[in-house]
Amino acid sequence: MRNFHLAGRSTVHAENAMVATSHPLAVLAAIEVLRSGGTAVDAAVAASALLAVVEPQSTGIGGDCFALVQPKGEGKIVAYNGSGRAPKAAEASWYLERNLHAIPLTSAHAVSIPGAVDAWATILRDHGKLGLDSLLQPAIKAAEQGYVVAPHIAFDWKNQFEKLKNGTNTERYLLPHGRPALAGDVIRQPELGQTLRAIAKDGRDAFYTGAVAADMVETLRGIGGLHTLEDFAAHTTETTTPIGTLYKGHDVWQCPPNGPGITMLVMLNILSRFDLTKFPALSVERFHLEAEAARIAYMMREQHIGDPAFANVDVVRILTNEFADQYGDKIRMDRLLDLPDVKPPMNPSTVYITVVDRDRNVCSFINSIAHSFGSAIVSNKTGILLQNRGAGFRIEPGHPNCIAPGKRPLHTIIPGLLTRAGRAEMPFGVMGGQYQPVGQVHVLTNILDYGCDVQEAIDMPRGLHYEGVYQLEDGVPADVVEGLKKLGHKTTSVVPPLGGGQAIWIDWDKGTLTGGSDPRKDGCALGY
């Protein structure tokens, strides 16, 4: 079916195990864990912890985590929700009384309780052979002895220079030379290294109780936050059942709300009403249909999705054919649907890790501090850069995503998993804030509709219809851009490119693994 040519990376092939993520050091750390007998989850945590040091604009121990795990690639799929909650004092009325109708991105109010460390410990408890004591060692070494800054990370550092100059403790911790880090610079973060040592020694309690938690609370309350030690100590990770839909004979799985994976599933349900193979992969028709499906799905998400512990989120109804038909049947090939332009409050950064081990345990794993460099608030003594995931709340009483005490915000990070007849075929993810549901659909349809291998699927030029504008990468052909304009799309060229992605395809018949990793990032796929 392939009717295009992309000159890009080769796929990576192996028999035993494979890892793909956005930084070579993290890939190597994960491979070393796997070769020493660790599980896919062990490898993912080691990689995530190291990325929390070497990719500080995207992730950190001050952020959140979601994961999908399938033991042996055939067992029951488990979803882990490691997203943090608002402080117990975070009543919507408190903000409205102070004339705050949105949460400022670099304020203490944007900091929800970080969920990553507890999620790591929980997932390791259920599926790991190793502990945080050994798995955090590569991260500790990088923080204390230094790491070399990679090119894409340097690009982001430069772009966020003004934000870092004006943050809380960020000049001290993240601008050590008084300027953004450059590719090839060596960065050391000894305070963060000491914090990681404490977690390695005493586990998740070292983060959520005691001196580390006290320092985070002191930092946040010192700049107006409502956080307490009790908020940190009370944090837990939710273990749930994934939600899914059927597309082209495959089951596609996501974490349930407050995760946003349902957005991607609604897009697939809408697109399943069309035969994409009638149109070239790089065509006006294909990009138009993807945009229309995204506009409908994102509108649904902004209207209906929040923390199900606080709002009635009817997942079953939203994933029905009838729900998809409600708007999908109205899509036209000669014009745009008349839909309101939703304005989601978040467009953050993240890292994604996919791992398959020698026993075919499968881990699809994502970790984030929300916007690039999060809240730009670093805890006074511990070197922890705190996320601004709380800015994803709305301050609109009655809205399913309105802030409330102990509530989790509507998230943006989504690990994906493709199965067929109950057996894992591809753990995959696409990074990049609001792009993630569209990115996952784009990569998946590249494979299932257009016959791409995992690397070709990731390399394919991308677009995101966001806030009324179709953002298109330079690789989208000029005639396609012009055709989209004729249909009524407002278009713009995006720099830097949209997101990043990783995937591993499992061939059960051959007993092999095929990996792909996005050239839009610094990382790679590697197996043995």
Short mmCIF file of C-alpha atoms in Angstrom, two decimals:
data_model
loop_
_atom_site.label_atom_id
_atom_site.label_comp_id
_atom_site.label_asym_id
_atom_site.label_seq_id
_atom_site.Cartn_x
_atom_site.Cartn_y
_atom_site.Cartn_z
CA MET A 1 0.00 0.00 0.00
CA ARG A 2 2.97 2.27 0.56
CA ASN A 3 2.94 5.02 -2.06
CA PHE A 4 5.62 7.35 -0.77
CA HIS A 5 9.30 7.27 0.05
CA LEU A 6 11.00 8.61 3.13
CA ALA A 7 14.76 8.63 3.45
CA GLY A 8 15.29 8.15 7.16
CA ARG A 9 16.57 5.81 9.83
CA SER A 10 16.50 2.07 9.55
CA THR A 11 14.43 0.02 11.93
CA VAL A 12 16.31 -1.72 14.77
CA HIS A 13 15.97 -5.51 15.15
CA ALA A 14 16.68 -7.90 18.01
CA GLU A 15 15.61 -11.23 19.46
CA ASN A 16 15.90 -10.85 23.22
CA ALA A 17 14.80 -7.40 24.35
CA MET A 18 14.42 -3.84 23.13
CA VAL A 19 14.13 -0.27 24.41
CA ALA A 20 13.27 2.97 22.66
CA THR A 21 13.25 6.44 24.19
CA SER A 22 14.34 10.02 23.60
CA HIS A 23 17.94 10.01 24.91
CA PRO A 24 20.76 7.53 24.14
CA LEU A 25 22.01 7.45 27.75
CA ALA A 26 18.59 6.37 28.97
CA VAL A 27 18.36 3.69 26.28
CA LEU A 28 21.76 2.36 27.30
CA ALA A 29 20.86 2.34 31.00
CA ALA A 30 17.69 0.38 30.25
CA ILE A 31 19.55 -2.13 28.06
CA GLU A 32 22.07 -2.72 30.84
CA VAL A 33 19.21 -3.43 33.26
CA LEU A 34 17.67 -5.89 30.80
CA ARG A 35 20.96 -7.68 30.13
CA SER A 36 21.48 -8.08 33.87
CA GLY A 37 18.12 -9.86 34.20
CA GLY A 38 15.80 -6.98 34.98
CA THR A 39 12.25 -6.83 33.68
CA ALA A 40 10.75 -4.37 31.20
CA VAL A 41 9.44 -2.34 34.14
CA ASP A 42 12.85 -2.29 35.83
CA ALA A 43 14.35 -0.97 32.60
CA ALA A 44 11.64 1.65 32.14
CA VAL A 45 12.09 3.04 35.66
CA ALA A 46 15.88 3.19 35.29
CA ALA A 47 15.48 5.03 31.99
CA SER A 48 12.83 7.38 33.37
CA ALA A 49 14.95 8.27 36.39
CA LEU A 50 17.94 9.03 34.19
CA LEU A 51 15.79 11.12 31.82
CA ALA A 52 14.64 13.03 34.91
CA VAL A 53 18.22 14.31 35.13
CA VAL A 54 19.43 14.57 31.53
CA GLU A 55 16.20 15.83 29.94
CA PRO A 56 15.07 18.37 32.56
CA GLN A 57 12.83 20.34 30.22
CA SER A 58 10.61 17.30 29.68
CA THR A 59 10.55 15.23 32.83
CA GLY A 60 11.68 14.92 36.42
CA ILE A 61 10.91 13.48 39.81
CA GLY A 62 8.76 16.56 40.33
CA GLY A 63 6.36 15.31 37.65
CA ASP A 64 3.78 12.64 36.88
CA CYS A 65 3.75 9.18 35.29
CA PHE A 66 1.33 6.83 33.49
CA ALA A 67 2.05 3.29 32.33
CA LEU A 68 0.50 0.25 30.68
CA VAL A 69 2.02 -3.12 31.58
CA GLN A 70 1.19 -6.51 30.05
CA PRO A 71 2.98 -9.49 31.66
CA LYS A 72 4.39 -11.97 29.12
CA GLY A 73 2.71 -9.94 26.38
CA GLU A 74 -0.38 -12.08 26.85
CA GLY A 75 -1.57 -11.46 30.39
CA LYS A 76 -4.02 -8.97 31.84
CA ILE A 77 -3.09 -5.39 30.90
CA VAL A 78 -2.71 -3.12 33.93
CA ALA A 79 -2.97 0.68 33.78
CA TYR A 80 -1.08 2.81 36.30
CA ASN A 81 -2.20 6.35 36.98
CA GLY A 82 0.64 8.21 38.66
CA SER A 83 -0.87 11.67 38.33
CA GLY A 84 -0.79 14.09 41.23
CA ARG A 85 -3.62 15.83 42.98
CA ALA A 86 -4.43 19.41 43.91
CA PRO A 87 -3.77 20.45 47.51
CA LYS A 88 -6.62 19.87 49.96
CA ALA A 89 -7.05 23.64 50.29
CA ALA A 90 -7.47 24.19 46.55
CA GLU A 91 -11.15 25.17 46.45
CA ALA A 92 -12.33 26.87 43.26
CA SER A 93 -13.87 29.60 45.41
CA TRP A 94 -10.44 30.45 46.84
CA TYR A 95 -9.16 31.35 43.36
CA LEU A 96 -12.32 33.16 42.26
CA GLU A 97 -12.32 35.28 45.42
CA ARG A 98 -8.85 36.46 44.36
CA ASN A 99 -10.01 37.10 40.79
CA LEU A 100 -8.02 34.16 39.42
CA HIS A 101 -9.91 32.62 36.49
CA ALA A 102 -6.99 30.54 35.21
CA ILE A 103 -3.97 29.13 36.99
CA PRO A 104 -0.73 30.96 36.09
CA LEU A 105 1.76 28.55 34.56
CA THR A 106 4.72 29.55 36.73
CA SER A 107 2.86 30.00 40.01
CA ALA A 108 2.87 27.68 42.98
CA HIS A 109 -0.81 27.01 42.22
CA ALA A 110 0.25 25.24 39.02
CA VAL A 111 2.13 22.62 41.06
CA SER A 112 0.08 19.51 41.73
CA ILE A 113 1.58 16.85 44.02
CA PRO A 114 4.20 15.01 41.91
CA GLY A 115 3.12 11.43 41.26
CA ALA A 116 6.08 9.89 39.45
CA VAL A 117 8.15 8.53 42.34
CA ASP A 118 5.21 6.74 43.97
CA ALA A 119 4.18 5.36 40.56
CA TRP A 120 7.69 3.99 39.98
CA ALA A 121 7.61 2.25 43.35
CA THR A 122 4.13 0.85 42.75
CA ILE A 123 4.90 -0.51 39.28
CA LEU A 124 8.16 -2.05 40.52
CA ARG A 125 6.31 -3.68 43.41
CA ASP A 126 3.97 -5.38 40.96
CA HIS A 127 6.26 -6.20 38.04
CA GLY A 128 9.89 -5.57 38.93
CA LYS A 129 12.77 -7.73 40.12
CA LEU A 130 14.98 -4.83 41.17
CA GLY A 131 14.47 -1.92 43.54
CA LEU A 132 14.89 1.83 43.40
CA ASP A 133 18.19 1.39 45.24
CA SER A 134 19.86 -0.07 42.16
CA LEU A 135 17.70 1.41 39.40
CA LEU A 136 18.38 5.02 40.41
CA GLN A 137 22.17 4.63 40.27
CA PRO A 138 22.58 5.84 36.64
CA ALA A 139 20.50 8.92 37.46
CA ILE A 140 22.50 9.59 40.63
CA LYS A 141 25.75 9.32 38.71
CA ALA A 142 24.55 11.70 36.00
CA ALA A 143 23.36 14.27 38.53
CA GLU A 144 26.46 14.18 40.71
CA GLN A 145 29.24 13.52 38.21
CA GLY A 146 27.65 15.39 35.31
CA TYR A 147 26.08 14.67 31.93
CA VAL A 148 26.66 16.08 28.48
CA VAL A 149 23.80 18.15 27.08
CA ALA A 150 22.27 16.75 23.87
CA PRO A 151 21.33 18.99 20.90
CA HIS A 152 17.54 18.90 21.11
CA ILE A 153 17.68 19.55 24.84
CA ALA A 154 19.99 22.53 24.25
CA PHE A 155 17.46 23.88 21.74
CA ASP A 156 14.72 23.73 24.36
CA TRP A 157 16.99 25.26 27.01
CA LYS A 158 17.64 28.24 24.76
CA ASN A 159 13.93 28.66 23.98
CA GLN A 160 13.09 28.73 27.70
CA PHE A 161 15.88 31.09 28.79
CA GLU A 162 13.56 33.95 29.78
CA LYS A 163 11.30 31.60 31.71
CA LEU A 164 14.29 30.18 33.60
CA LYS A 165 15.71 33.64 34.34
CA ASN A 166 12.44 34.58 36.04
CA GLY A 167 11.72 31.33 37.85
CA THR A 168 12.11 30.33 41.50
CA ASN A 169 15.65 29.03 42.16
CA THR A 170 16.02 28.27 38.44
CA GLU A 171 18.99 30.55 37.83
CA ARG A 172 20.88 28.73 40.56
CA TYR A 173 19.98 25.21 39.47
CA LEU A 174 19.35 25.40 35.72
CA LEU A 175 21.45 28.31 34.47
CA PRO A 176 24.80 27.40 36.02
CA HIS A 177 26.75 29.45 33.48
CA GLY A 178 24.31 32.34 33.54
CA ARG A 179 23.07 31.26 30.12
CA PRO A 180 21.19 28.32 28.61
CA ALA A 181 23.10 25.07 28.46
CA LEU A 182 24.66 24.42 25.05
CA ALA A 183 25.04 21.11 23.25
CA GLY A 184 28.22 19.56 24.61
CA ASP A 185 28.11 21.39 27.96
CA VAL A 186 28.57 19.28 31.08
CA ILE A 187 25.87 19.91 33.69
CA ARG A 188 26.01 18.78 37.31
CA GLN A 189 23.14 18.84 39.79
CA PRO A 190 24.55 17.60 43.09
CA GLU A 191 21.48 18.58 45.15
CA LEU A 192 19.24 16.54 42.89
CA GLY A 193 21.76 13.71 43.17
CA GLN A 194 21.47 13.77 46.94
CA THR A 195 17.67 13.70 46.69
CA LEU A 196 17.86 10.69 44.38
CA ARG A 197 20.23 9.02 46.87
CA ALA A 198 17.64 9.50 49.61
CA ILE A 199 14.93 7.90 47.44
CA ALA A 200 17.28 5.04 46.53
CA LYS A 201 17.91 4.44 50.23
CA ASP A 202 14.44 4.92 51.74
CA GLY A 203 12.06 4.51 48.80
CA ARG A 204 9.05 6.62 47.97
CA ASP A 205 8.69 7.80 51.59
CA ALA A 206 11.93 9.74 51.21
CA PHE A 207 10.14 11.90 48.65
CA TYR A 208 6.66 12.21 50.17
CA THR A 209 7.59 12.56 53.84
CA GLY A 210 10.50 13.95 55.83
CA ALA A 211 13.06 16.55 54.79
CA VAL A 212 12.50 16.37 51.01
CA ALA A 213 8.74 16.88 51.27
CA ALA A 214 9.24 19.60 53.88
CA ASP A 215 11.55 21.47 51.53
CA MET A 216 9.03 21.29 48.66
CA VAL A 217 6.23 22.51 50.93
CA GLU A 218 8.38 25.33 52.33
CA THR A 219 9.34 26.41 48.80
CA LEU A 220 5.76 26.38 47.52
CA ARG A 221 4.18 28.06 50.54
CA GLY A 222 6.90 30.69 50.41
CA ILE A 223 5.55 31.82 47.03
CA GLY A 224 1.87 31.58 47.86
CA GLY A 225 1.10 27.88 47.50
CA LEU A 226 -1.56 26.02 49.48
CA HIS A 227 0.41 22.78 49.80
CA THR A 228 0.92 20.93 53.09
CA LEU A 229 2.99 17.99 54.27
CA GLU A 230 -0.27 16.06 54.55
CA ASP A 231 -0.93 16.61 50.84
CA PHE A 232 2.38 14.95 49.99
CA ALA A 233 2.10 12.12 52.51
CA ALA A 234 -1.41 11.22 51.30
CA HIS A 235 -0.46 10.75 47.64
CA THR A 236 -1.14 7.33 46.10
CA THR A 237 -0.96 5.73 42.64
CA GLU A 238 -4.15 4.35 41.14
CA THR A 239 -4.06 0.90 39.53
CA THR A 240 -6.85 0.50 36.99
CA THR A 241 -8.11 -1.41 33.96
CA PRO A 242 -7.29 0.16 30.59
CA ILE A 243 -9.94 1.36 28.14
CA GLY A 244 -9.83 0.44 24.47
CA THR A 245 -11.40 0.30 21.04
CA LEU A 246 -11.15 -1.88 17.96
CA TYR A 247 -9.42 -0.60 14.82
CA LYS A 248 -8.64 -2.68 11.74
CA GLY A 249 -8.85 -5.94 13.67
CA HIS A 250 -6.58 -4.70 16.48
CA ASP A 251 -7.37 -3.60 20.02
CA VAL A 252 -5.93 -0.23 21.00
CA TRP A 253 -5.50 0.37 24.74
CA GLN A 254 -5.16 3.53 26.81
CA CYS A 255 -5.19 4.55 30.46
CA PRO A 256 -8.67 5.73 31.52
CA PRO A 257 -9.50 9.31 32.61
CA ASN A 258 -8.20 11.53 34.11
CA GLY A 259 -5.77 10.44 31.40
CA PRO A 260 -6.63 11.81 27.94
CA GLY A 261 -6.19 8.56 26.02
CA ILE A 262 -9.94 8.45 25.39
CA THR A 263 -9.35 11.33 22.94
CA MET A 264 -7.25 9.08 20.74
CA LEU A 265 -9.81 6.27 20.91
CA VAL A 266 -12.63 8.59 19.83
CA MET A 267 -10.49 9.73 16.89
CA LEU A 268 -10.03 6.10 15.83
CA ASN A 269 -13.74 5.41 16.15
CA ILE A 270 -14.48 8.34 13.86
CA LEU A 271 -11.77 7.45 11.33
CA SER A 272 -12.97 3.84 11.21
CA ARG A 273 -15.97 5.17 9.29
CA PHE A 274 -13.68 6.05 6.40
CA ASP A 275 -11.39 3.96 4.21
CA LEU A 276 -8.14 5.86 4.55
CA THR A 277 -6.47 3.55 2.05
CA LYS A 278 -8.46 5.24 -0.72
CA PHE A 279 -6.23 8.29 -0.21
CA PRO A 280 -2.43 8.61 -0.31
CA ALA A 281 -0.73 8.88 3.07
CA LEU A 282 0.43 12.41 2.26
CA SER A 283 -2.80 13.73 0.82
CA VAL A 284 -5.29 16.51 1.42
CA GLU A 285 -8.02 13.97 2.16
CA ARG A 286 -6.04 12.04 4.76
CA PHE A 287 -4.88 15.19 6.60
CA HIS A 288 -8.37 16.70 6.43
CA LEU A 289 -10.01 13.61 7.93
CA GLU A 290 -7.40 13.43 10.69
CA ALA A 291 -7.97 17.09 11.54
CA GLU A 292 -11.75 16.74 11.62
CA ALA A 293 -11.57 13.67 13.83
CA ALA A 294 -9.20 15.54 16.15
CA ARG A 295 -11.43 18.61 16.35
CA ILE A 296 -14.41 16.45 17.32
CA ALA A 297 -12.46 14.35 19.83
CA TYR A 298 -10.78 17.33 21.50
CA MET A 299 -14.14 19.10 21.80
CA MET A 300 -15.52 15.98 23.47
CA ARG A 301 -12.56 15.85 25.84
CA GLU A 302 -12.84 19.48 26.90
CA GLN A 303 -16.58 19.13 27.52
CA HIS A 304 -16.78 15.75 29.22
CA ILE A 305 -13.47 14.58 30.74
CA GLY A 306 -12.12 15.17 34.23
CA ASP A 307 -11.14 13.15 37.28
CA PRO A 308 -13.78 10.37 37.51
CA ALA A 309 -13.48 10.45 41.29
CA PHE A 310 -15.09 13.91 41.14
CA ALA A 311 -17.04 14.01 37.87
CA ASN A 312 -19.36 11.65 36.04
CA VAL A 313 -17.26 10.57 33.06
CA ASP A 314 -19.34 8.17 30.95
CA VAL A 315 -16.47 6.34 29.24
CA VAL A 316 -18.71 3.55 27.92
CA ARG A 317 -21.04 5.96 26.15
CA ILE A 318 -18.22 8.09 24.74
CA LEU A 319 -16.61 5.02 23.16
CA THR A 320 -19.80 3.76 21.50
CA ASN A 321 -20.35 3.83 17.76
CA GLU A 322 -23.35 6.04 18.36
CA PHE A 323 -21.19 8.69 19.99
CA ALA A 324 -18.73 8.62 17.11
CA ASP A 325 -21.61 8.79 14.61
CA GLN A 326 -23.04 11.88 16.27
CA TYR A 327 -20.38 14.02 14.59
CA GLY A 328 -18.46 11.59 12.41
CA ASP A 329 -21.40 11.19 10.01
CA LYS A 330 -21.40 14.96 9.47
CA ILE A 331 -17.79 15.13 8.21
CA ARG A 332 -17.58 16.39 4.63
CA MET A 333 -14.65 16.10 2.25
CA ASP A 334 -15.21 19.56 0.70
CA ARG A 335 -15.29 21.75 3.82
CA LEU A 336 -14.74 21.95 7.57
CA LEU A 337 -17.36 21.09 10.12
CA ASP A 338 -18.69 24.10 11.98
CA LEU A 339 -17.32 23.38 15.44
CA PRO A 340 -16.27 25.64 18.30
CA ASP A 341 -12.50 26.06 18.62
CA VAL A 342 -11.60 24.58 21.99
CA LYS A 343 -8.72 26.10 23.90
CA PRO A 344 -7.20 23.45 26.15
CA PRO A 345 -5.21 25.00 28.99
CA MET A 346 -2.12 22.82 28.55
CA ASN A 347 0.47 22.20 25.82
CA PRO A 348 3.32 20.52 27.67
CA SER A 349 6.44 18.42 27.07
CA THR A 350 7.16 14.83 28.07
CA VAL A 351 9.29 11.71 27.62
CA TYR A 352 8.09 8.31 26.47
CA ILE A 353 9.76 4.93 26.99
CA THR A 354 8.78 1.60 25.47
CA VAL A 355 10.37 -1.67 26.60
CA VAL A 356 9.91 -5.35 25.77
CA ASP A 357 12.06 -7.84 27.69
CA ARG A 358 13.21 -11.40 26.92
CA ASP A 359 10.10 -12.85 28.57
CA ARG A 360 8.01 -10.51 26.40
CA ASN A 361 6.84 -8.49 29.35
CA VAL A 362 5.64 -5.25 27.77
CA CYS A 363 5.86 -1.77 29.28
CA SER A 364 4.50 1.43 27.73
CA PHE A 365 5.65 4.22 30.01
CA ILE A 366 5.41 8.02 30.04
CA ASN A 367 6.73 10.65 32.47
CA SER A 368 6.34 14.43 32.35
CA ILE A 369 6.64 17.76 34.16
CA ALA A 370 4.00 19.32 31.85
CA HIS A 371 5.27 22.50 30.13
CA SER A 372 8.92 22.80 29.17
CA PHE A 373 10.84 23.10 32.47
CA GLY A 374 7.51 22.73 34.26
CA SER A 375 6.59 25.52 36.64
CA ALA A 376 10.13 26.95 36.62
CA ILE A 377 10.07 26.39 40.38
CA VAL A 378 12.95 24.41 41.86
CA SER A 379 12.67 23.31 45.48
CA ASN A 380 15.04 25.33 47.66
CA LYS A 381 17.47 22.67 48.83
CA THR A 382 16.65 19.47 46.96
CA GLY A 383 17.10 20.50 43.31
CA ILE A 384 13.63 19.14 42.39
CA LEU A 385 12.10 20.95 39.43
CA LEU A 386 8.34 20.93 40.00
CA GLN A 387 5.71 20.31 37.35
CA ASN A 388 2.95 22.76 36.43
CA ARG A 389 0.37 20.09 35.71
CA GLY A 390 -2.11 21.87 37.97
CA ALA A 391 -2.43 24.58 35.33
CA GLY A 392 -4.39 21.99 33.37
CA PHE A 393 -7.35 22.56 35.71
CA ARG A 394 -10.10 24.99 34.86
CA ILE A 395 -11.49 27.40 37.42
CA GLU A 396 -15.09 26.97 36.31
CA PRO A 397 -17.46 25.55 38.94
CA GLY A 398 -19.55 22.80 37.38
CA HIS A 399 -16.97 21.92 34.72
CA PRO A 400 -15.75 18.30 35.00
CA ASN A 401 -12.15 19.57 35.03
CA CYS A 402 -12.66 22.34 37.59
CA ILE A 403 -10.04 22.40 40.34
CA ALA A 404 -11.06 20.88 43.67
CA PRO A 405 -9.30 19.62 46.82
CA GLY A 406 -7.48 16.36 46.14
CA LYS A 407 -8.60 16.28 42.50
CA ARG A 408 -6.42 15.21 39.55
CA PRO A 409 -6.35 17.47 36.48
CA LEU A 410 -7.26 16.36 32.98
CA HIS A 411 -3.88 15.12 31.75
CA THR A 412 -2.13 15.12 28.38
CA ILE A 413 0.31 12.19 28.63
CA ILE A 414 -0.77 8.85 27.16
CA PRO A 415 1.08 5.54 26.85
CA GLY A 416 -0.44 3.34 24.15
CA LEU A 417 -0.56 -0.41 23.51
CA LEU A 418 -1.72 -2.31 20.43
CA THR A 419 -2.84 -5.94 20.81
CA ARG A 420 -4.35 -8.58 18.54
CA ALA A 421 -6.40 -11.48 19.92
CA GLY A 422 -5.19 -10.58 23.42
CA ARG A 423 -1.50 -10.65 22.55
CA ALA A 424 0.74 -7.56 22.57
CA GLU A 425 1.83 -6.37 19.14
CA MET A 426 3.15 -2.85 19.74
CA PRO A 427 3.71 -0.73 22.83
CA PHE A 428 3.98 2.82 21.49
CA GLY A 429 3.72 6.47 22.36
CA VAL A 430 4.02 9.90 20.82
CA MET A 431 5.27 12.79 22.93
CA GLY A 432 4.38 16.43 22.52
CA GLY A 433 1.69 17.95 24.73
CA GLN A 434 -1.68 18.32 23.05
CA TYR A 435 -0.32 16.57 19.96
CA GLN A 436 -0.17 13.17 21.65
CA PRO A 437 -3.64 11.77 20.74
CA VAL A 438 -3.26 12.98 17.14
CA GLY A 439 0.31 11.68 17.03
CA GLN A 440 -0.69 8.24 18.20
CA VAL A 441 -3.48 8.08 15.62
CA HIS A 442 -1.11 9.29 12.89
CA VAL A 443 1.54 6.69 13.70
CA LEU A 444 -0.98 3.88 14.13
CA THR A 445 -2.82 4.57 10.88
CA ASN A 446 0.52 4.88 9.09
CA ILE A 447 1.11 1.26 10.12
CA LEU A 448 -2.36 -0.30 9.89
CA ASP A 449 -3.69 1.62 6.89
CA TYR A 450 -0.55 2.51 4.94
CA GLY A 451 1.72 -0.46 5.59
CA CYS A 452 4.58 1.49 7.16
CA ASP A 453 7.11 -0.14 9.43
CA VAL A 454 7.48 1.44 12.87
CA GLN A 455 10.27 3.79 11.81
CA GLU A 456 8.54 4.97 8.64
CA ALA A 457 5.36 5.52 10.65
CA ILE A 458 7.20 7.72 13.13
CA ASP A 459 9.13 9.63 10.45
CA MET A 460 6.05 10.58 8.40
CA PRO A 461 5.34 14.36 8.28
CA ARG A 462 2.75 15.49 10.80
CA GLY A 463 0.06 18.06 11.47
CA LEU A 464 -1.99 19.23 14.46
CA HIS A 465 -5.24 21.17 14.23
CA TYR A 466 -5.07 23.19 17.43
CA GLU A 467 -7.00 26.28 18.52
CA GLY A 468 -8.37 26.82 15.02
CA VAL A 469 -5.06 26.55 13.15
CA TYR A 470 -3.65 23.53 11.32
CA GLN A 471 0.02 23.38 12.33
CA LEU A 472 1.92 21.49 9.64
CA GLU A 473 5.49 20.29 9.57
CA ASP A 474 7.67 21.40 6.67
CA GLY A 475 7.64 17.86 5.31
CA VAL A 476 3.95 18.13 4.40
CA PRO A 477 3.94 18.70 0.61
CA ALA A 478 3.07 22.20 -0.62
CA ASP A 479 0.15 20.94 -2.72
CA VAL A 480 -1.34 19.30 0.36
CA VAL A 481 -1.04 22.57 2.31
CA GLU A 482 -2.75 24.45 -0.51
CA GLY A 483 -5.48 21.84 -0.74
CA LEU A 484 -6.18 22.11 2.98
CA LYS A 485 -6.44 25.89 2.67
CA LYS A 486 -9.02 25.49 -0.11
CA LEU A 487 -11.14 23.40 2.28
CA GLY A 488 -11.08 26.28 4.77
CA HIS A 489 -8.19 25.24 7.03
CA LYS A 490 -6.05 28.01 8.41
CA THR A 491 -2.51 26.62 8.19
CA THR A 492 0.87 27.49 9.60
CA SER A 493 4.31 25.91 9.43
CA VAL A 494 5.64 24.70 12.79
CA VAL A 495 9.18 24.93 14.12
CA PRO A 496 10.27 22.90 16.06
CA PRO A 497 8.66 19.74 14.68
CA LEU A 498 5.66 18.13 16.35
CA GLY A 499 6.43 15.82 19.21
CA GLY A 500 8.49 12.66 19.14
CA GLY A 501 7.66 8.98 19.27
CA GLN A 502 8.81 5.44 19.94
CA ALA A 503 7.42 2.02 19.13
CA ILE A 504 8.40 -1.66 19.31
CA TRP A 505 6.70 -4.23 17.06
CA ILE A 506 6.59 -7.80 18.38
CA ASP A 507 6.73 -10.57 15.78
CA TRP A 508 5.64 -13.65 17.71
CA ASP A 509 6.11 -16.02 14.76
CA LYS A 510 9.71 -15.05 14.11
CA GLY A 511 10.51 -14.38 17.77
CA THR A 512 11.90 -10.94 16.94
CA LEU A 513 11.43 -7.32 17.95
CA THR A 514 11.51 -4.28 15.64
CA GLY A 515 12.05 -0.84 17.12
CA GLY A 516 11.72 2.73 15.91
CA SER A 517 12.58 6.05 17.53
CA ASP A 518 11.83 9.59 16.45
CA PRO A 519 14.58 11.63 14.73
CA ARG A 520 12.78 14.70 16.09
CA LYS A 521 14.43 13.85 19.42
CA ASP A 522 17.95 12.86 20.49
CA GLY A 523 17.17 9.22 21.26
CA CYS A 524 17.18 5.85 19.57
CA ALA A 525 15.93 2.28 19.69
CA LEU A 526 18.34 -0.40 20.83
CA GLY A 527 18.04 -4.15 21.36
CA TYR A 528 20.14 -7.24 21.85
#
